[in-house]
Coordinates of C-alpha atoms and ligand atoms in Angstrom, one line a residue:
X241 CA -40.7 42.4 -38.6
X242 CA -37.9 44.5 -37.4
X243 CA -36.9 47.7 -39.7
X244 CA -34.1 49.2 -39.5
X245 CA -33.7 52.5 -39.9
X246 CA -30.3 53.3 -41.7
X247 CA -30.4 57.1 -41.4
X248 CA -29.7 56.3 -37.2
X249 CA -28.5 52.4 -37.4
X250 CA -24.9 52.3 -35.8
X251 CA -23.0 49.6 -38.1
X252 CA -20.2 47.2 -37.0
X253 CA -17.4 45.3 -38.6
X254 CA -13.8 44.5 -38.0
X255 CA -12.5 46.1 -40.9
X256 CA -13.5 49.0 -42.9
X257 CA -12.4 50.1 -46.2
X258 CA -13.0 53.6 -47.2
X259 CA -12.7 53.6 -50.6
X260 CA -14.4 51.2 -53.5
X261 CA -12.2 52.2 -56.4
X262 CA -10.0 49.6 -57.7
X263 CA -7.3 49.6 -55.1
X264 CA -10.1 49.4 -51.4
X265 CA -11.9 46.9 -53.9
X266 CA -8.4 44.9 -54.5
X267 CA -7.9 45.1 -50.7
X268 CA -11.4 43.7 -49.9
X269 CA -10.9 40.8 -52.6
X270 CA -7.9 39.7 -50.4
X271 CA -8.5 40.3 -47.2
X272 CA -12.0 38.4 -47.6
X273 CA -10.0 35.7 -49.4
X274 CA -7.8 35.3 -46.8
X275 CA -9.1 35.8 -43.4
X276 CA -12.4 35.3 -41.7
X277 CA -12.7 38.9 -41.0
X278 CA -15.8 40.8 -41.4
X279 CA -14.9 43.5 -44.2
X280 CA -17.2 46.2 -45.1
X281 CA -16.3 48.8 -48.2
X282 CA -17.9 51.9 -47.8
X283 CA -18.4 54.1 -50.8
X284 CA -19.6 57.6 -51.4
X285 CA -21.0 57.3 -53.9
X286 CA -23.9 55.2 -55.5
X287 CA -22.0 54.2 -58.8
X288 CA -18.5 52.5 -58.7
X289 CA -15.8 53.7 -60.7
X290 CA -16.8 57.6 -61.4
X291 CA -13.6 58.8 -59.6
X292 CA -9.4 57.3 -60.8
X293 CA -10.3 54.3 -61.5
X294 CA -13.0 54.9 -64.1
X295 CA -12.3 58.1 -65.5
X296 CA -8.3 57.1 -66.5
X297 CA -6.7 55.8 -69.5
X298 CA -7.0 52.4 -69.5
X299 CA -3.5 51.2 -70.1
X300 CA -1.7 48.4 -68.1
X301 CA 1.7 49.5 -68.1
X302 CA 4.4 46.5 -67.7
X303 CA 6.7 48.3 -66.1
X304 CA 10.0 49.5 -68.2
X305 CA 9.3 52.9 -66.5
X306 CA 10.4 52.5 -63.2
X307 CA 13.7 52.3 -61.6
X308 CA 14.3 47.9 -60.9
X309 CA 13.5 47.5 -57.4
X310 CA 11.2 50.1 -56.7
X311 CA 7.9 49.1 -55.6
X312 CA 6.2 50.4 -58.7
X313 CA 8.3 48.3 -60.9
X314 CA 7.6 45.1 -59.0
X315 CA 3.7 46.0 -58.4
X316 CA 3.4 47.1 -62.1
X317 CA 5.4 44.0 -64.0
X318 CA 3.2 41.5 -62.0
X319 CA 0.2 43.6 -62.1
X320 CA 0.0 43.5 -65.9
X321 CA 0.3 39.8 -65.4
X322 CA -2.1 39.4 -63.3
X323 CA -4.6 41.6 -64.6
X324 CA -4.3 39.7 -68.0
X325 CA -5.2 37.1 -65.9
X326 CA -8.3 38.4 -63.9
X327 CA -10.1 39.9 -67.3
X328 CA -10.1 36.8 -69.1
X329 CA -11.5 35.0 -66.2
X330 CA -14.1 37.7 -65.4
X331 CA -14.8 38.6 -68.8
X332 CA -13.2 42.0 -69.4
X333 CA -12.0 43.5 -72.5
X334 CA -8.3 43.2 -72.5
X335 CA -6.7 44.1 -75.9
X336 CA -2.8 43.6 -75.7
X337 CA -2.0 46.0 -78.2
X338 CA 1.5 46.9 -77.1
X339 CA 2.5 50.7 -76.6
X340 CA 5.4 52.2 -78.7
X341 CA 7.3 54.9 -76.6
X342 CA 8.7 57.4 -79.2
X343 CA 12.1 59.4 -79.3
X344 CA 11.9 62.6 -81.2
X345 CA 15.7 63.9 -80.6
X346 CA 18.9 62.7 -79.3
X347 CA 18.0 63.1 -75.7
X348 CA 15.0 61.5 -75.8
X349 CA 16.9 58.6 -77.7
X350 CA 19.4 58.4 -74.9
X351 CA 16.6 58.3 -72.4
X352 CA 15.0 55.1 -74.5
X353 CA 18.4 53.4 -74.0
X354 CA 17.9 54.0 -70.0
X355 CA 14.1 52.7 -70.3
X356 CA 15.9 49.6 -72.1
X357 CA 17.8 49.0 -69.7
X358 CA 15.2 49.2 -67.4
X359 CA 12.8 46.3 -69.3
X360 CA 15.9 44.3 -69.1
X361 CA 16.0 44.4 -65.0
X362 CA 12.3 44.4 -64.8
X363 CA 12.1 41.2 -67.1
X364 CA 9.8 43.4 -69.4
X365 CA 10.1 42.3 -73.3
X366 CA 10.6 45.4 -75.6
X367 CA 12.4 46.0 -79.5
X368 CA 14.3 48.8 -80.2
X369 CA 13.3 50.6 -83.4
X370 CA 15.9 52.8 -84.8
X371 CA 14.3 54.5 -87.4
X372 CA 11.8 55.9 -88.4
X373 CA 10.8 53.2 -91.3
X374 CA 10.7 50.9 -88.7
X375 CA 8.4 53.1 -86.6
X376 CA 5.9 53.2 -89.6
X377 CA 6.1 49.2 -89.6
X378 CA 4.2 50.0 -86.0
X379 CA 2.2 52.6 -86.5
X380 CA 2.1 54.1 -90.0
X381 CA 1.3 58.0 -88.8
X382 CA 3.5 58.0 -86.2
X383 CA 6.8 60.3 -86.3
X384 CA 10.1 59.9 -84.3
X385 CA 14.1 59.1 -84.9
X386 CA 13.5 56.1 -82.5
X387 CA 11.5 54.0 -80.2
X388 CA 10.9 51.2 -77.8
X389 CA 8.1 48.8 -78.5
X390 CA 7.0 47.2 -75.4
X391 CA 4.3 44.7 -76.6
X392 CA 2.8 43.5 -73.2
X393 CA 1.2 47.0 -72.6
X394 CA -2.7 46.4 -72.8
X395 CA -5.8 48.8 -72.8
X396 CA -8.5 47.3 -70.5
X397 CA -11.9 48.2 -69.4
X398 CA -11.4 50.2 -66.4
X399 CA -14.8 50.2 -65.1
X400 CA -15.5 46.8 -65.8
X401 CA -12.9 45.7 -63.8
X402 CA -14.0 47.9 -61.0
X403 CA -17.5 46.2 -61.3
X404 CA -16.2 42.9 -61.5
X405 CA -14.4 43.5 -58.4
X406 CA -17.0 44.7 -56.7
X407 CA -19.3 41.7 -57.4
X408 CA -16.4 38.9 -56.3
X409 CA -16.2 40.8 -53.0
X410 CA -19.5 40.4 -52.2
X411 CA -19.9 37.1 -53.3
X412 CA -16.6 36.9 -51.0
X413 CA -18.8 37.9 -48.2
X414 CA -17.9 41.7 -47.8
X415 CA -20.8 44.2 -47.2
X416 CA -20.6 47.5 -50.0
X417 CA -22.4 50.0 -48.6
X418 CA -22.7 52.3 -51.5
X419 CA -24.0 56.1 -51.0
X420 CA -22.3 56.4 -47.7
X421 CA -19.5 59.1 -47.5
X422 CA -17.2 58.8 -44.7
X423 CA -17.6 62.3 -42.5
X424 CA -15.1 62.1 -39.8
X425 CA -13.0 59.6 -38.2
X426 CA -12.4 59.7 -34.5
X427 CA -10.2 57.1 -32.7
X428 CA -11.6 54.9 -29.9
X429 CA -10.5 52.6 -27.2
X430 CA -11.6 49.9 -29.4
X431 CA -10.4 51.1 -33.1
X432 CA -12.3 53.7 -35.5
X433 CA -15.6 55.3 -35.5
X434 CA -16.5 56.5 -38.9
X435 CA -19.7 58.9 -39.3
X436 CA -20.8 58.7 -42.4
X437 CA -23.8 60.2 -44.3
X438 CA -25.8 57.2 -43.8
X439 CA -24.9 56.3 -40.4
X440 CA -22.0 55.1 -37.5
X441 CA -20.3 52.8 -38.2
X442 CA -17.5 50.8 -35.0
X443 CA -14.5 48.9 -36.7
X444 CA -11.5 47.5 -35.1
X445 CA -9.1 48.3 -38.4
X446 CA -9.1 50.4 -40.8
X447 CA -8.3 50.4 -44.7
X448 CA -8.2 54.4 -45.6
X449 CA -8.1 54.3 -50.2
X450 CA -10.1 57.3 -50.6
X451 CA -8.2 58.4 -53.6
X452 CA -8.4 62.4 -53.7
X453 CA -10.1 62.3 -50.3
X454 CA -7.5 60.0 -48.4
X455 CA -5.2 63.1 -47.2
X456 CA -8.5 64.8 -45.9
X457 CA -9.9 61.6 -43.7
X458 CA -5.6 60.6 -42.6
X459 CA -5.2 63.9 -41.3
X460 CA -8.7 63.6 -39.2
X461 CA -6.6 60.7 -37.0
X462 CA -3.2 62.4 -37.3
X463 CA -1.8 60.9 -40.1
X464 CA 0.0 62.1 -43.2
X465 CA 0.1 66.0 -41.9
X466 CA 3.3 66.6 -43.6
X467 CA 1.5 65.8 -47.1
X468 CA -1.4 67.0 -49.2
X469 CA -3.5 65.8 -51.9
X470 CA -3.2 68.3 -55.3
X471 CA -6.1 67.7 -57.9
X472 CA -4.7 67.5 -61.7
X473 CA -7.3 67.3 -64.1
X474 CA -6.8 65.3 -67.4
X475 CA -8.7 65.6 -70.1
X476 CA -9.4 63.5 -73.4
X477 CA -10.4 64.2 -76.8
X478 CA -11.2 60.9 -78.5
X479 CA -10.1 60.6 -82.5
X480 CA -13.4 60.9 -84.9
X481 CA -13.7 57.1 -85.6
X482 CA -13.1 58.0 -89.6
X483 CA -9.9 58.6 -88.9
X484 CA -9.1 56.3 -86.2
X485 CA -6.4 54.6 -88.3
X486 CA -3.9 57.5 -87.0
X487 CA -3.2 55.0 -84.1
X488 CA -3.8 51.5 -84.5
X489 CA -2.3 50.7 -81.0
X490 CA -0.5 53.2 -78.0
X491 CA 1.8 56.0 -78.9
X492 CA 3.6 57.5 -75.7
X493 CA 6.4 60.0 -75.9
X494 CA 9.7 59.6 -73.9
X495 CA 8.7 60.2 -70.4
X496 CA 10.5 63.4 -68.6
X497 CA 11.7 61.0 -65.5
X498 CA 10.9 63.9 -63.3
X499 CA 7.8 64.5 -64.5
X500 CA 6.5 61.3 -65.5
X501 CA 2.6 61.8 -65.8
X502 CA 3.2 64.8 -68.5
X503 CA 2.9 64.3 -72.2
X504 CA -0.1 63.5 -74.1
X505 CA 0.1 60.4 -75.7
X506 CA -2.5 58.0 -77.7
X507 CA -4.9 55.0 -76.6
X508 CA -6.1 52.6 -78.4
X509 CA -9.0 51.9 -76.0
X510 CA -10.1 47.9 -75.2
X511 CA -13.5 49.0 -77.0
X512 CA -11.4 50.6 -80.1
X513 CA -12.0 53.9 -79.5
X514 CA -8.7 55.8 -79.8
X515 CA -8.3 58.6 -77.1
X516 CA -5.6 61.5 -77.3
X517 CA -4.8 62.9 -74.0
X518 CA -4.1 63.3 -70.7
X519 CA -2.8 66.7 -70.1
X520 CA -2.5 67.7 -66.4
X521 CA -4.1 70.6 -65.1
X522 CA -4.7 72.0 -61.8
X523 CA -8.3 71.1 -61.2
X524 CA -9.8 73.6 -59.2
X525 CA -11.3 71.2 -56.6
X526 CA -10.9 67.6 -56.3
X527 CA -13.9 66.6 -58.2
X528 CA -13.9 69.6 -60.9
X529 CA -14.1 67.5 -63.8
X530 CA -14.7 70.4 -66.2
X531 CA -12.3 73.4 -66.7
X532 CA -15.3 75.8 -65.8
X533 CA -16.2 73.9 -62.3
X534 CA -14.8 74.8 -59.0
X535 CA -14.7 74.4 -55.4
X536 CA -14.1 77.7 -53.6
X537 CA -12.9 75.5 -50.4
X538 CA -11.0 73.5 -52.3
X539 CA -9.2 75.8 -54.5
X540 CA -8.1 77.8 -50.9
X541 CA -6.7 75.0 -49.5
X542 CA -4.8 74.4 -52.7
X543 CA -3.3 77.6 -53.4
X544 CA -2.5 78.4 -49.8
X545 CA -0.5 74.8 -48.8
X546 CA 2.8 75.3 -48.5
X547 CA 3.9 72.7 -50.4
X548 CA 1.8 73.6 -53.4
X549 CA 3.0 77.0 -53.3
X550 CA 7.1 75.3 -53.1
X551 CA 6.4 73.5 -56.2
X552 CA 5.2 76.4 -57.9
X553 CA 8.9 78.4 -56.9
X554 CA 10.6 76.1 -59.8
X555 CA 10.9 77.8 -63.0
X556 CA 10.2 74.6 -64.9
X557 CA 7.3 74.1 -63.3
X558 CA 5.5 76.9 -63.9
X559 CA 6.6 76.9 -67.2
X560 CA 5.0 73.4 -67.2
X561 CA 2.0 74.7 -65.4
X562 CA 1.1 77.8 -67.9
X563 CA 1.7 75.0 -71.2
X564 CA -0.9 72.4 -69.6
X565 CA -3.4 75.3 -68.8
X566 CA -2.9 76.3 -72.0
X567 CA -4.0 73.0 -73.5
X568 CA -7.1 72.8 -71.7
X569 CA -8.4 76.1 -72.1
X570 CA -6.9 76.2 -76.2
X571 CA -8.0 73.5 -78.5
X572 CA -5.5 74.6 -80.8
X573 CA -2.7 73.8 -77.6
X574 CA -3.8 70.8 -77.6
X575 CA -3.8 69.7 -80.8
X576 CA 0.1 71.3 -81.3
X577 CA 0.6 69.0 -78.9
X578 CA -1.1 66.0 -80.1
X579 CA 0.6 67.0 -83.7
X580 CA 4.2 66.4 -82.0
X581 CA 3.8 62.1 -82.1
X582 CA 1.2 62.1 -85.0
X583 CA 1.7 65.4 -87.3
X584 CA -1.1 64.0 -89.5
X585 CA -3.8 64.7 -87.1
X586 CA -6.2 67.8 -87.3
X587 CA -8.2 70.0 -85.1
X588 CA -11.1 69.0 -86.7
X589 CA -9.8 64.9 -86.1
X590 CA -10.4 65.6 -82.2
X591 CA -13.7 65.8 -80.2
X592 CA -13.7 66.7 -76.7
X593 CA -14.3 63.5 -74.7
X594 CA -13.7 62.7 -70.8
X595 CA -11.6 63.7 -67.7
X596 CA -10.0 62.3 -64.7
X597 CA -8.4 63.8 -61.8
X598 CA -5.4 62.4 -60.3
X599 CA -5.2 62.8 -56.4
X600 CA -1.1 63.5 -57.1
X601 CA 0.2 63.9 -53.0
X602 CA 2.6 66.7 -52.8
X603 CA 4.8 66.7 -49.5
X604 CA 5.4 69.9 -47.3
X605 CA 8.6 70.9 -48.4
X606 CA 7.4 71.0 -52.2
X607 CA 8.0 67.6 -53.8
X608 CA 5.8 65.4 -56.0
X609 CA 5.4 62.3 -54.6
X610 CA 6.8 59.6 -57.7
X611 CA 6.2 56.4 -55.6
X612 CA 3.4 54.4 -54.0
X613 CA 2.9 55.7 -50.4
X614 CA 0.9 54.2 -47.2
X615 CA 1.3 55.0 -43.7
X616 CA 0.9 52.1 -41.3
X617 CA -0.9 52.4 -37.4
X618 CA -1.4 49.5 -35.3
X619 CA -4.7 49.2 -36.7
X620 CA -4.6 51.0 -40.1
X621 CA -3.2 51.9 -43.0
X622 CA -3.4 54.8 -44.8
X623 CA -3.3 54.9 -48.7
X624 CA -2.0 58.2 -49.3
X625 CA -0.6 57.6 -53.0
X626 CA -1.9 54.8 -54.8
X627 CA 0.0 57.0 -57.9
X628 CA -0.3 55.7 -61.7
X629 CA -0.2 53.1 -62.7
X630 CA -2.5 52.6 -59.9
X631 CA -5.1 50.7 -61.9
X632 CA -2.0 48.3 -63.3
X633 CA -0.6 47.9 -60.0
X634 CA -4.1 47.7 -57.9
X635 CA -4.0 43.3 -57.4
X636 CA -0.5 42.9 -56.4
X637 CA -1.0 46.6 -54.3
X638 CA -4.4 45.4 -52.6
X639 CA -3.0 41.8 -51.9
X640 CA 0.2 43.7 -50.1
X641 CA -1.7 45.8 -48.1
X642 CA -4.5 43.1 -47.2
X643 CA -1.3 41.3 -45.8
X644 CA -0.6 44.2 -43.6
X645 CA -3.8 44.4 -42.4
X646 CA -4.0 40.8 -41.8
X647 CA -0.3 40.3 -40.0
X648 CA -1.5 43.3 -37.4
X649 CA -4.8 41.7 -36.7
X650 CA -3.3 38.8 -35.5
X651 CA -0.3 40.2 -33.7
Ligands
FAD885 C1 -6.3 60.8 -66.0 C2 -5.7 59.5 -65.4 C3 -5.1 58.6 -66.2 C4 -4.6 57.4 -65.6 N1 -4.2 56.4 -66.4 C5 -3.8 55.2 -65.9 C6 -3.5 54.1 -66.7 O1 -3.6 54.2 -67.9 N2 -3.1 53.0 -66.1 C7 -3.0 52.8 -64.8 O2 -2.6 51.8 -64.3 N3 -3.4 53.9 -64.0 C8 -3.8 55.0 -64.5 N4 -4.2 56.1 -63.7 C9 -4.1 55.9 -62.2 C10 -5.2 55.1 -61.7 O3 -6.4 55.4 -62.2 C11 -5.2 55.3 -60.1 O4 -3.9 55.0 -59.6 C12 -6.2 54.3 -59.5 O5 -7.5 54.3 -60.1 C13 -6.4 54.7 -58.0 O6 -7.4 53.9 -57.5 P1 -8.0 54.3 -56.1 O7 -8.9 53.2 -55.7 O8 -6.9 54.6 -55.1 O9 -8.8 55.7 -56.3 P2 -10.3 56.0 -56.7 O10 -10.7 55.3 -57.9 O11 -10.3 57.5 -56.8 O12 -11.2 55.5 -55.6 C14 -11.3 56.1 -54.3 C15 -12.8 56.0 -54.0 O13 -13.0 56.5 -52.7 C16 -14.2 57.1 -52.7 N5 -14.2 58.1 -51.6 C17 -13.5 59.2 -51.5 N6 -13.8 59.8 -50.3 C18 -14.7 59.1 -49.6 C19 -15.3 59.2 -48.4 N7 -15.1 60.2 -47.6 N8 -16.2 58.2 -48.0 C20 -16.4 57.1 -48.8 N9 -15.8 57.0 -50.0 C21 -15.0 57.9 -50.4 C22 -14.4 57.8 -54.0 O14 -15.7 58.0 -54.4 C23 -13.7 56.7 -54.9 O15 -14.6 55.8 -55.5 C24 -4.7 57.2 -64.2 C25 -5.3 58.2 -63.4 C26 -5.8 59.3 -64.0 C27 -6.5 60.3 -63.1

């Protein structure tokens, strides 16, 4: 019998995805689908789902957020849809609770009228509520002077879906080498060469959706210089179950259009379990989960890019920056915070839960990057910013980019 020794085996395909989270497992799913290409997914680590797409909030977002036209509008209207869709086939928990997004002054009522207008483009179905009586109709601890009631916005199982995806790839054919981290890519005559912890692998194309990682392996072949990945950690507390009534379904604020991922806001999990958070804090590496770990490396290459450092010039955000520190390090922050869409709740209502770390891509000259971004080579495409929603989005996303990938094998 012949062994194969793993530790020295050099692999081949003609496509590898670096990446199994939900959007190189959404790529896989299509490309396999569609194409009689030999598609492995290599993923560092040995359990799916313990980076964005299982440590986020759940939510499908139907997209009254985004400006009509944008790519995130069109991948987040049909994502909902189809992720509906995919979980009752596969057997996820999908709860279509429907999110209420809540004005607490004039502006933010003004703002609502511009998300209105939005779900009107978008096709996304909404009621305006223009009291707050007809808030409590919603949600009977919730406080504002108006809000929008999207009821298509859904909590899902994030990490089921991730597993589910991974089993219909490999029944699609794909390999998923789990426990193999992606070391360096080099370019050859003939495609990629990717070293890996476990091993070489040869591929003709390339799929790069390593999440906080994908600047790091891009800019090993060139690509995506002028960006770099920021970690912001956001953290949970999850509402003692006694006194999970305070939210029977989603409370967001009014999202600050230029800083749309701020403001903690309330989940009604698929599983029930209501969860108050994210804030967004710089994470001091790309995997520091807790507010006491950190990655010396990481942190350097953080606080000396360029770009970081341009964000930090504006006034606002730094002010920004010193509040959301403020709330990770401060209970009481946090629950002032939490107070602002549910002044019922109490400290003692709150009990630490999880974290996730958005890889949010800055560019050189200082901005956040707000939209979906990949970079495309002959043989390649990079994934630079799968942004939130990136778990809403991931089907229509990964079908797009299979397509891509597909059209430039056989030109
Ligand atoms: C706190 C938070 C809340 C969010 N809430 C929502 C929400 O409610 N709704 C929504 O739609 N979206 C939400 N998002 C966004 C969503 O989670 C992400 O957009 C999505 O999960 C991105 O998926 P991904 O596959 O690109 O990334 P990931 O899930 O991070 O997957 C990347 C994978 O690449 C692997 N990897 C990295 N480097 C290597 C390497 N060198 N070799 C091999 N493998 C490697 C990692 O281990 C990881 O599994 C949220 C995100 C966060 C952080």
């Amino acid at each position: 019998m012949r062994t194969l020794s793993l530790a020295t085996a050099m692999m081949r395909h003609d496509v590898a995805i670096v990446g199994g989270g939900c959007v190189g497992l959404s790529v896989a799913k299509h490309l396999a689908a569609a194409t009689d290409l030999d598609v492995a997914v290599l993923e560092k680590e040995h359990h799916l789902a313990s980076h964005q797409s299982g440590r986020n909030s759940g939510v499908l977002h139907p997209g009254f957020n985004y400006p009509p036209g944008s790519k995130k509008a069109r991948f987040a209207t049909e994502g909902t849809a189809r992720m509906k869709e995919y979980c009752d086939a596969h057997d996820i928990p999908c709860e279509e609770w429907g999110v209420l997004v809540v004005a607490k002054n004039d502006d933010e009522a003004r703002r609502l009228d511009e998300l209105a207008d939005q779900a009107d483009a978008n096709g996304v179905a909404y009621e305006r509520l223009d009291s707050q009586a007809a808030i409590r109709e919603h949600e009977p601890y919730a406080e504002g002077q108006a809000a929008l009631y999207a009821p298509e916005a859904a909590s899902v199982d994030a990490e089921q879906y991730v597993y589910a995806l991974a089993k219909e790839v490999r029944e699609l054919g794909v390999t998923l080498y789990t426990g193999y981290e992606v070391q360096q890519l080099t370019r050859t005559p003939a495609g990629y060469r990717l070293e890996t912890s476990n091993g070489q692998f040869d591929v003709s194309m390339l799929v790069n959706a390593a999440g906080l990682h994908a600047d790091t392996l891009a800019h090993q072949v060139g690509v995506g210089e002028e960006y770099q990945v920021v970690p912001f950690r956001g953290e949970y507390y999850e509402v003692r179950p006694e006194r999970a009534e305070l939210c029977e379904t989603m409370i967001y604020p009014t999202p600050d259009p230029e800083l749309p991922f701020l403001g903690v806001h309330y989940t009604r999990r698929a599983d029930g379990k209501v969860i108050v958070g994210p804030n967004a804090v710089l994470a001091f590496g790309r995997e520091a989960y807790e507010n006491t770990d950190l990655n010396p490396a990481e942190l350097f290459e953080t606080l000396t890019y360029e770009g970081f450092r341009k964000l930090l010039t504006s006034r606002k955000m730094l002010g920004v920056a010193w509040d959301e520190l403020n709330k990770s390090y401060r209970k009481s922050k946090f629950v002032e915070a939490s107070q602002r869409l549910v002044p019922d709740v109490r400290g003692e209502d709150l009990n630490k839960s999880y974290a996730g770390i958005r890889a949010q891509l800055v560019s050189d000259d200082g901005e956040l990057v707000k939209d979906p971004l990949f970079v495309e080579r002959d043989d390649a495409v990079h994934v630079l910013n799968a942004v939130s929603p990136g778990m809403t989005s991931s089907l229509p996303f990964g079908e797009h980019i299979a397509e891509t990938i597909a059209d430039k094998h056989d030109a």
